[in-house]
């Protein structure tokens, strides 16, 4: 079985500060890793994904994440956040195969303050 | 850009009533999913559907729930007799087009409120 742990339920930061949202996963097989963002009262939008290849993945809105197999982590980073980045961020894992079912973490609420 | 669409966006119902949530997945996708998000909690997997049958379901997906793909475009989630604890946002997703990257494409969600 797969699981995802997002240790931080809330992360408040000031505008233009850097941010890191932590994600750790557990799986007995190779994984695909994803970060989704949910703005207030909206659906889930893909930020970035790791399928294979380079462990540093760049996504939309200036976000990036690094896959670290030895630490089973996929932390999300942005060097300088904007007020508009305020949202809930979900890390998710899939084992691929024939189903591509995603298992989500509990989410991290990023609040960017002026 | 193709997208997953869901209706209704919000439904209020009385406990014990039947509810049908509708989804139109992206047209060339082959895998369909329903997820649930209770307010303030994480997104939970309910069921996946492939080749006109359920491929996997969670323990949440009990006999009160059913899914159907009645025609070539719609994918529905039915809750036969709603309970208060069914109040949640329900997300439909699809994946598996001609270039399957494992990404799930989500709809905007249907908010179900059970009174």
PDB file of C-alpha atoms in Angstrom:
ATOM      1  CA  UNK A   1       0.000   0.000   0.000  1.00  0.00           C
ATOM      2  CA  UNK A   2       1.066   3.547  -0.619  1.00  0.00           C
ATOM      3  CA  UNK A   3       0.851   6.517   1.692  1.00  0.00           C
ATOM      4  CA  UNK A   4       1.786  10.181   1.656  1.00  0.00           C
ATOM      5  CA  UNK A   5       2.734  12.322   4.626  1.00  0.00           C
ATOM      6  CA  UNK A   6       2.608  16.076   4.546  1.00  0.00           C
ATOM      7  CA  UNK A   7       4.015  17.066   7.896  1.00  0.00           C
ATOM      8  CA  UNK A   8       2.937  20.696   7.792  1.00  0.00           C
ATOM      9  CA  UNK A   9      -0.792  21.331   7.819  1.00  0.00           C
ATOM     10  CA  UNK A  10      -0.289  25.095   7.592  1.00  0.00           C
ATOM     11  CA  UNK A  11       2.619  27.214   6.376  1.00  0.00           C
ATOM     12  CA  UNK A  12       2.361  31.000   6.733  1.00  0.00           C
ATOM     13  CA  UNK A  13       4.956  33.083   4.905  1.00  0.00           C
ATOM     14  CA  UNK A  14       5.452  36.669   3.872  1.00  0.00           C
ATOM     15  CA  UNK A  15       5.268  37.751   0.267  1.00  0.00           C
ATOM     16  CA  UNK A  16       8.531  37.358  -1.689  1.00  0.00           C
ATOM     17  CA  UNK A  17       9.922  34.909   0.873  1.00  0.00           C
ATOM     18  CA  UNK A  18      11.016  31.415  -0.184  1.00  0.00           C
ATOM     19  CA  UNK A  19       8.881  28.448   0.793  1.00  0.00           C
ATOM     20  CA  UNK A  20       9.266  24.683   1.033  1.00  0.00           C
ATOM     21  CA  UNK A  21       6.309  22.350   1.486  1.00  0.00           C
ATOM     22  CA  UNK A  22       7.374  18.924   2.646  1.00  0.00           C
ATOM     23  CA  UNK A  23       6.133  15.604   1.323  1.00  0.00           C
ATOM     24  CA  UNK A  24       7.259  12.103   2.195  1.00  0.00           C
ATOM     25  CA  UNK A  25       5.863   8.941   0.720  1.00  0.00           C
ATOM     26  CA  UNK A  26       5.994   5.232   1.290  1.00  0.00           C
ATOM     27  CA  UNK A  27       5.595   2.615  -1.383  1.00  0.00           C
ATOM     28  CA  UNK A  28       6.939  -0.835  -2.070  1.00  0.00           C
ATOM     29  CA  UNK A  29       7.140  -0.212  -5.804  1.00  0.00           C
ATOM     30  CA  UNK A  30       8.341   2.500  -8.141  1.00  0.00           C
ATOM     31  CA  UNK A  31       6.224   5.594  -7.948  1.00  0.00           C
ATOM     32  CA  UNK A  32       5.001   8.552  -9.835  1.00  0.00           C
ATOM     33  CA  UNK A  33       4.766  11.709  -7.720  1.00  0.00           C
ATOM     34  CA  UNK A  34       2.551  14.742  -8.114  1.00  0.00           C
ATOM     35  CA  UNK A  35       1.780  18.083  -6.542  1.00  0.00           C
ATOM     36  CA  UNK A  36      -1.698  19.499  -7.000  1.00  0.00           C
ATOM     37  CA  UNK A  37      -2.928  22.943  -5.947  1.00  0.00           C
ATOM     38  CA  UNK A  38      -6.437  23.823  -4.866  1.00  0.00           C
ATOM     39  CA  UNK A  39      -7.405  27.481  -4.792  1.00  0.00           C
ATOM     40  CA  UNK A  40     -10.366  28.443  -2.610  1.00  0.00           C
ATOM     41  CA  UNK A  41     -13.623  26.979  -3.907  1.00  0.00           C
ATOM     42  CA  UNK A  42     -11.952  25.456  -6.946  1.00  0.00           C
ATOM     43  CA  UNK A  43     -10.903  22.031  -8.156  1.00  0.00           C
ATOM     44  CA  UNK A  44      -7.495  20.394  -8.209  1.00  0.00           C
ATOM     45  CA  UNK A  45      -4.904  21.675 -10.644  1.00  0.00           C
ATOM     46  CA  UNK A  46      -1.656  19.896 -11.424  1.00  0.00           C
ATOM     47  CA  UNK A  47       1.446  21.887 -10.440  1.00  0.00           C
ATOM     48  CA  UNK A  48       4.096  19.389 -11.449  1.00  0.00           C
ATOM     49  CA  UNK A  49       4.866  15.689 -11.659  1.00  0.00           C
ATOM     50  CA  UNK A  50       7.765  13.278 -11.470  1.00  0.00           C
ATOM     51  CA  UNK A  51       7.532  10.192 -13.668  1.00  0.00           C
ATOM     52  CA  UNK A  52      11.184   9.392 -14.394  1.00  0.00           C
ATOM     53  CA  UNK A  53      14.453  11.033 -15.451  1.00  0.00           C
ATOM     54  CA  UNK A  54      15.747  14.210 -13.840  1.00  0.00           C
ATOM     55  CA  UNK A  55      14.975  14.343 -10.142  1.00  0.00           C
ATOM     56  CA  UNK A  56      14.432  18.109 -10.257  1.00  0.00           C
ATOM     57  CA  UNK A  57      11.064  18.854 -11.747  1.00  0.00           C
ATOM     58  CA  UNK A  58       9.816  22.292 -12.708  1.00  0.00           C
ATOM     59  CA  UNK A  59       6.143  23.128 -12.776  1.00  0.00           C
ATOM     60  CA  UNK A  60       3.786  25.997 -13.316  1.00  0.00           C
ATOM     61  CA  UNK A  61       3.819  29.301 -11.439  1.00  0.00           C
ATOM     62  CA  UNK A  62       7.538  29.063 -10.624  1.00  0.00           C
ATOM     63  CA  UNK A  63       7.269  25.967  -8.437  1.00  0.00           C
ATOM     64  CA  UNK A  64       9.742  23.106  -8.502  1.00  0.00           C
ATOM     65  CA  UNK A  65      10.184  19.857  -6.617  1.00  0.00           C
ATOM     66  CA  UNK A  66      12.991  17.398  -6.116  1.00  0.00           C
ATOM     67  CA  UNK A  67      12.542  13.656  -5.986  1.00  0.00           C
ATOM     68  CA  UNK A  68      14.830  12.068  -3.418  1.00  0.00           C
ATOM     69  CA  UNK A  69      14.533   8.298  -3.531  1.00  0.00           C
ATOM     70  CA  UNK A  70      16.815   7.607  -0.570  1.00  0.00           C
ATOM     71  CA  UNK A  71      14.791   9.918   1.655  1.00  0.00           C
ATOM     72  CA  UNK A  72      11.474   9.032  -0.018  1.00  0.00           C
ATOM     73  CA  UNK A  73      10.694  12.709  -0.323  1.00  0.00           C
ATOM     74  CA  UNK A  74       9.266  15.050  -2.930  1.00  0.00           C
ATOM     75  CA  UNK A  75       9.412  18.514  -1.390  1.00  0.00           C
ATOM     76  CA  UNK A  76       7.894  21.476  -3.207  1.00  0.00           C
ATOM     77  CA  UNK A  77       9.766  24.760  -3.349  1.00  0.00           C
ATOM     78  CA  UNK A  78       9.383  28.274  -4.651  1.00  0.00           C
ATOM     79  CA  UNK A  79      12.090  30.910  -4.264  1.00  0.00           C
ATOM     80  CA  UNK A  80       9.722  33.867  -3.962  1.00  0.00           C
ATOM     81  CA  UNK A  81       6.004  33.555  -3.270  1.00  0.00           C
ATOM     82  CA  UNK A  82       3.153  35.873  -4.186  1.00  0.00           C
ATOM     83  CA  UNK A  83      -0.126  36.596  -2.453  1.00  0.00           C
ATOM     84  CA  UNK A  84      -1.813  34.687  -5.281  1.00  0.00           C
ATOM     85  CA  UNK A  85      -0.005  31.486  -4.234  1.00  0.00           C
ATOM     86  CA  UNK A  86      -2.258  31.256  -1.178  1.00  0.00           C
ATOM     87  CA  UNK A  87      -3.934  27.865  -1.585  1.00  0.00           C
ATOM     88  CA  UNK A  88      -4.016  24.281  -0.379  1.00  0.00           C
ATOM     89  CA  UNK A  89      -1.254  22.101  -1.787  1.00  0.00           C
ATOM     90  CA  UNK A  90      -1.589  18.336  -2.041  1.00  0.00           C
ATOM     91  CA  UNK A  91       1.177  15.838  -2.638  1.00  0.00           C
ATOM     92  CA  UNK A  92       0.075  12.598  -4.283  1.00  0.00           C
ATOM     93  CA  UNK A  93       1.621   9.266  -5.262  1.00  0.00           C
ATOM     94  CA  UNK A  94       0.715   6.709  -7.878  1.00  0.00           C
ATOM     95  CA  UNK A  95       2.264   3.372  -8.685  1.00  0.00           C
ATOM     96  CA  UNK A  96       1.174   3.554 -12.293  1.00  0.00           C
ATOM     97  CA  UNK A  97       0.374   0.142 -13.638  1.00  0.00           C
ATOM     98  CA  UNK A  98      -3.074  -0.247 -15.131  1.00  0.00           C
ATOM     99  CA  UNK A  99      -4.923   2.025 -12.745  1.00  0.00           C
ATOM    100  CA  UNK A 100      -2.971   5.230 -12.057  1.00  0.00           C
ATOM    101  CA  UNK A 101      -4.952   5.692  -8.860  1.00  0.00           C
ATOM    102  CA  UNK A 102      -3.630   8.611  -6.808  1.00  0.00           C
ATOM    103  CA  UNK A 103      -3.172   8.547  -3.057  1.00  0.00           C
ATOM    104  CA  UNK A 104      -3.173  12.027  -1.578  1.00  0.00           C
ATOM    105  CA  UNK A 105      -1.576  13.535   1.476  1.00  0.00           C
ATOM    106  CA  UNK A 106      -3.646  15.590   3.899  1.00  0.00           C
ATOM    107  CA  UNK A 107      -2.612  18.844   2.277  1.00  0.00           C
ATOM    108  CA  UNK A 108      -0.700  21.936   3.347  1.00  0.00           C
ATOM    109  CA  UNK A 109      -2.391  25.298   3.499  1.00  0.00           C
ATOM    110  CA  UNK A 110       0.040  27.926   2.272  1.00  0.00           C
ATOM    111  CA  UNK A 111      -0.917  31.416   3.370  1.00  0.00           C
ATOM    112  CA  UNK A 112       1.088  34.263   1.887  1.00  0.00           C
ATOM    113  CA  UNK A 113       0.837  37.477   3.864  1.00  0.00           C
ATOM    114  CA  UNK A 114       1.726  40.973   2.642  1.00  0.00           C
TER     115      UNK A 114
ATOM    116  CA  UNK B   1      -7.940  22.755 -23.758  1.00  0.00           C
ATOM    117  CA  UNK B   2      -9.994  19.657 -22.969  1.00  0.00           C
ATOM    118  CA  UNK B   3     -11.364  19.519 -19.447  1.00  0.00           C
ATOM    119  CA  UNK B   4     -13.430  17.398 -17.119  1.00  0.00           C
ATOM    120  CA  UNK B   5     -16.816  18.911 -16.392  1.00  0.00           C
ATOM    121  CA  UNK B   6     -19.072  18.119 -13.444  1.00  0.00           C
ATOM    122  CA  UNK B   7     -22.700  18.852 -12.664  1.00  0.00           C
ATOM    123  CA  UNK B   8     -24.234  20.036 -10.457  1.00  0.00           C
ATOM    124  CA  UNK B   9     -21.710  22.348  -8.856  1.00  0.00           C
ATOM    125  CA  UNK B  10     -23.717  22.279  -5.630  1.00  0.00           C
ATOM    126  CA  UNK B  11     -26.573  20.065  -4.493  1.00  0.00           C
ATOM    127  CA  UNK B  12     -28.514  20.184  -1.269  1.00  0.00           C
ATOM    128  CA  UNK B  13     -30.542  17.117  -0.362  1.00  0.00           C
ATOM    129  CA  UNK B  14     -32.412  15.594   2.537  1.00  0.00           C
ATOM    130  CA  UNK B  15     -30.998  12.603   4.368  1.00  0.00           C
ATOM    131  CA  UNK B  16     -32.208   9.377   2.796  1.00  0.00           C
ATOM    132  CA  UNK B  17     -32.644  10.820  -0.677  1.00  0.00           C
ATOM    133  CA  UNK B  18     -30.889   9.515  -3.765  1.00  0.00           C
ATOM    134  CA  UNK B  19     -28.310  11.722  -5.450  1.00  0.00           C
ATOM    135  CA  UNK B  20     -26.666  11.409  -8.851  1.00  0.00           C
ATOM    136  CA  UNK B  21     -23.529  13.363  -9.599  1.00  0.00           C
ATOM    137  CA  UNK B  22     -22.563  13.654 -13.230  1.00  0.00           C
ATOM    138  CA  UNK B  23     -19.215  13.967 -14.952  1.00  0.00           C
ATOM    139  CA  UNK B  24     -18.069  14.309 -18.530  1.00  0.00           C
ATOM    140  CA  UNK B  25     -14.461  13.070 -18.707  1.00  0.00           C
ATOM    141  CA  UNK B  26     -11.980  14.133 -21.363  1.00  0.00           C
ATOM    142  CA  UNK B  27     -13.088  12.427 -24.538  1.00  0.00           C
ATOM    143  CA  UNK B  28     -10.131  10.158 -25.349  1.00  0.00           C
ATOM    144  CA  UNK B  29      -9.447   9.108 -21.757  1.00  0.00           C
ATOM    145  CA  UNK B  30      -9.932   5.526 -20.671  1.00  0.00           C
ATOM    146  CA  UNK B  31      -9.749   5.622 -16.851  1.00  0.00           C
ATOM    147  CA  UNK B  32     -12.302   7.383 -14.701  1.00  0.00           C
ATOM    148  CA  UNK B  33     -12.305   8.113 -11.004  1.00  0.00           C
ATOM    149  CA  UNK B  34     -14.350   9.575  -8.192  1.00  0.00           C
ATOM    150  CA  UNK B  35     -12.715  11.168  -5.190  1.00  0.00           C
ATOM    151  CA  UNK B  36     -14.249  12.760  -2.107  1.00  0.00           C
ATOM    152  CA  UNK B  37     -13.070  15.613   0.083  1.00  0.00           C
ATOM    153  CA  UNK B  38     -14.874  16.199   3.343  1.00  0.00           C
ATOM    154  CA  UNK B  39     -14.516  19.826   4.434  1.00  0.00           C
ATOM    155  CA  UNK B  40     -11.051  20.462   5.836  1.00  0.00           C
ATOM    156  CA  UNK B  41      -9.825  16.947   5.163  1.00  0.00           C
ATOM    157  CA  UNK B  42      -7.749  15.234   2.529  1.00  0.00           C
ATOM    158  CA  UNK B  43      -8.864  14.060  -0.881  1.00  0.00           C
ATOM    159  CA  UNK B  44      -9.925  10.411  -0.617  1.00  0.00           C
ATOM    160  CA  UNK B  45     -10.153   7.838  -3.385  1.00  0.00           C
ATOM    161  CA  UNK B  46     -13.576   6.296  -3.870  1.00  0.00           C
ATOM    162  CA  UNK B  47     -13.507   4.273  -7.069  1.00  0.00           C
ATOM    163  CA  UNK B  48     -11.802   3.793 -10.404  1.00  0.00           C
ATOM    164  CA  UNK B  49     -13.499   2.599 -13.573  1.00  0.00           C
ATOM    165  CA  UNK B  50     -12.009   1.104 -16.724  1.00  0.00           C
ATOM    166  CA  UNK B  51     -13.403  -0.843 -19.636  1.00  0.00           C
ATOM    167  CA  UNK B  52     -16.959  -0.456 -18.342  1.00  0.00           C
ATOM    168  CA  UNK B  53     -16.317  -1.923 -14.949  1.00  0.00           C
ATOM    169  CA  UNK B  54     -14.972  -0.976 -11.554  1.00  0.00           C
ATOM    170  CA  UNK B  55     -11.226  -1.639 -11.425  1.00  0.00           C
ATOM    171  CA  UNK B  56     -10.725  -0.679  -7.800  1.00  0.00           C
ATOM    172  CA  UNK B  57     -12.788   0.719  -4.944  1.00  0.00           C
ATOM    173  CA  UNK B  58     -12.035   1.909  -1.450  1.00  0.00           C
ATOM    174  CA  UNK B  59     -13.709   0.832   1.763  1.00  0.00           C
ATOM    175  CA  UNK B  60     -15.662   4.097   1.656  1.00  0.00           C
ATOM    176  CA  UNK B  61     -17.383   2.899  -1.521  1.00  0.00           C
ATOM    177  CA  UNK B  62     -19.986   0.682   0.100  1.00  0.00           C
ATOM    178  CA  UNK B  63     -23.283  -0.639  -1.225  1.00  0.00           C
ATOM    179  CA  UNK B  64     -24.822   2.829  -1.070  1.00  0.00           C
ATOM    180  CA  UNK B  65     -22.559   3.959  -3.884  1.00  0.00           C
ATOM    181  CA  UNK B  66     -22.594   2.969  -7.535  1.00  0.00           C
ATOM    182  CA  UNK B  67     -21.010   4.238 -10.722  1.00  0.00           C
ATOM    183  CA  UNK B  68     -22.119   4.002 -14.282  1.00  0.00           C
ATOM    184  CA  UNK B  69     -21.076   5.061 -17.730  1.00  0.00           C
ATOM    185  CA  UNK B  70     -24.505   5.085 -19.363  1.00  0.00           C
ATOM    186  CA  UNK B  71     -23.339   6.370 -22.735  1.00  0.00           C
ATOM    187  CA  UNK B  72     -20.063   7.222 -24.424  1.00  0.00           C
ATOM    188  CA  UNK B  73     -19.535  10.465 -22.571  1.00  0.00           C
ATOM    189  CA  UNK B  74     -21.065  10.595 -19.083  1.00  0.00           C
ATOM    190  CA  UNK B  75     -19.719   9.011 -15.922  1.00  0.00           C
ATOM    191  CA  UNK B  76     -22.055   9.125 -12.933  1.00  0.00           C
ATOM    192  CA  UNK B  77     -21.817   8.546  -9.202  1.00  0.00           C
ATOM    193  CA  UNK B  78     -25.026   7.548  -7.456  1.00  0.00           C
ATOM    194  CA  UNK B  79     -25.601   7.598  -3.723  1.00  0.00           C
ATOM    195  CA  UNK B  80     -28.764   5.631  -3.028  1.00  0.00           C
ATOM    196  CA  UNK B  81     -29.716   6.841   0.427  1.00  0.00           C
ATOM    197  CA  UNK B  82     -27.658   9.797   1.542  1.00  0.00           C
ATOM    198  CA  UNK B  83     -26.380  10.188   5.073  1.00  0.00           C
ATOM    199  CA  UNK B  84     -25.202  13.323   6.848  1.00  0.00           C
ATOM    200  CA  UNK B  85     -21.618  12.110   6.604  1.00  0.00           C
ATOM    201  CA  UNK B  86     -21.867  12.006   2.803  1.00  0.00           C
ATOM    202  CA  UNK B  87     -21.664  15.797   2.807  1.00  0.00           C
ATOM    203  CA  UNK B  88     -18.474  16.553   0.912  1.00  0.00           C
ATOM    204  CA  UNK B  89     -16.990  17.804  -2.305  1.00  0.00           C
ATOM    205  CA  UNK B  90     -16.942  15.057  -4.903  1.00  0.00           C
ATOM    206  CA  UNK B  91     -14.331  15.221  -7.636  1.00  0.00           C
ATOM    207  CA  UNK B  92     -14.418  13.346 -10.884  1.00  0.00           C
ATOM    208  CA  UNK B  93     -11.147  12.685 -12.720  1.00  0.00           C
ATOM    209  CA  UNK B  94     -10.004  10.989 -15.887  1.00  0.00           C
ATOM    210  CA  UNK B  95      -6.699   9.815 -17.324  1.00  0.00           C
ATOM    211  CA  UNK B  96      -5.164   7.573 -19.934  1.00  0.00           C
ATOM    212  CA  UNK B  97      -5.327   9.202 -23.284  1.00  0.00           C
ATOM    213  CA  UNK B  98      -3.143   8.380 -26.244  1.00  0.00           C
ATOM    214  CA  UNK B  99      -0.135   9.757 -24.383  1.00  0.00           C
ATOM    215  CA  UNK B 100      -0.714   8.547 -20.874  1.00  0.00           C
ATOM    216  CA  UNK B 101       1.519  10.369 -18.420  1.00  0.00           C
ATOM    217  CA  UNK B 102      -0.213   9.087 -15.316  1.00  0.00           C
ATOM    218  CA  UNK B 103      -1.683  12.523 -14.640  1.00  0.00           C
ATOM    219  CA  UNK B 104      -5.265  12.658 -13.460  1.00  0.00           C
ATOM    220  CA  UNK B 105      -7.320  15.549 -14.763  1.00  0.00           C
ATOM    221  CA  UNK B 106      -9.858  16.734 -12.222  1.00  0.00           C
ATOM    222  CA  UNK B 107     -13.167  18.493 -12.586  1.00  0.00           C
ATOM    223  CA  UNK B 108     -14.170  21.497 -10.506  1.00  0.00           C
ATOM    224  CA  UNK B 109     -16.105  19.302  -8.101  1.00  0.00           C
ATOM    225  CA  UNK B 110     -19.695  18.867  -6.981  1.00  0.00           C
ATOM    226  CA  UNK B 111     -20.446  20.002  -3.461  1.00  0.00           C
ATOM    227  CA  UNK B 112     -23.037  17.779  -1.788  1.00  0.00           C
ATOM    228  CA  UNK B 113     -24.778  19.014   1.344  1.00  0.00           C
ATOM    229  CA  UNK B 114     -26.969  16.501   3.165  1.00  0.00           C
ATOM    230  CA  UNK B 115     -29.430  17.973   5.685  1.00  0.00           C
TER     231      UNK B 115
END
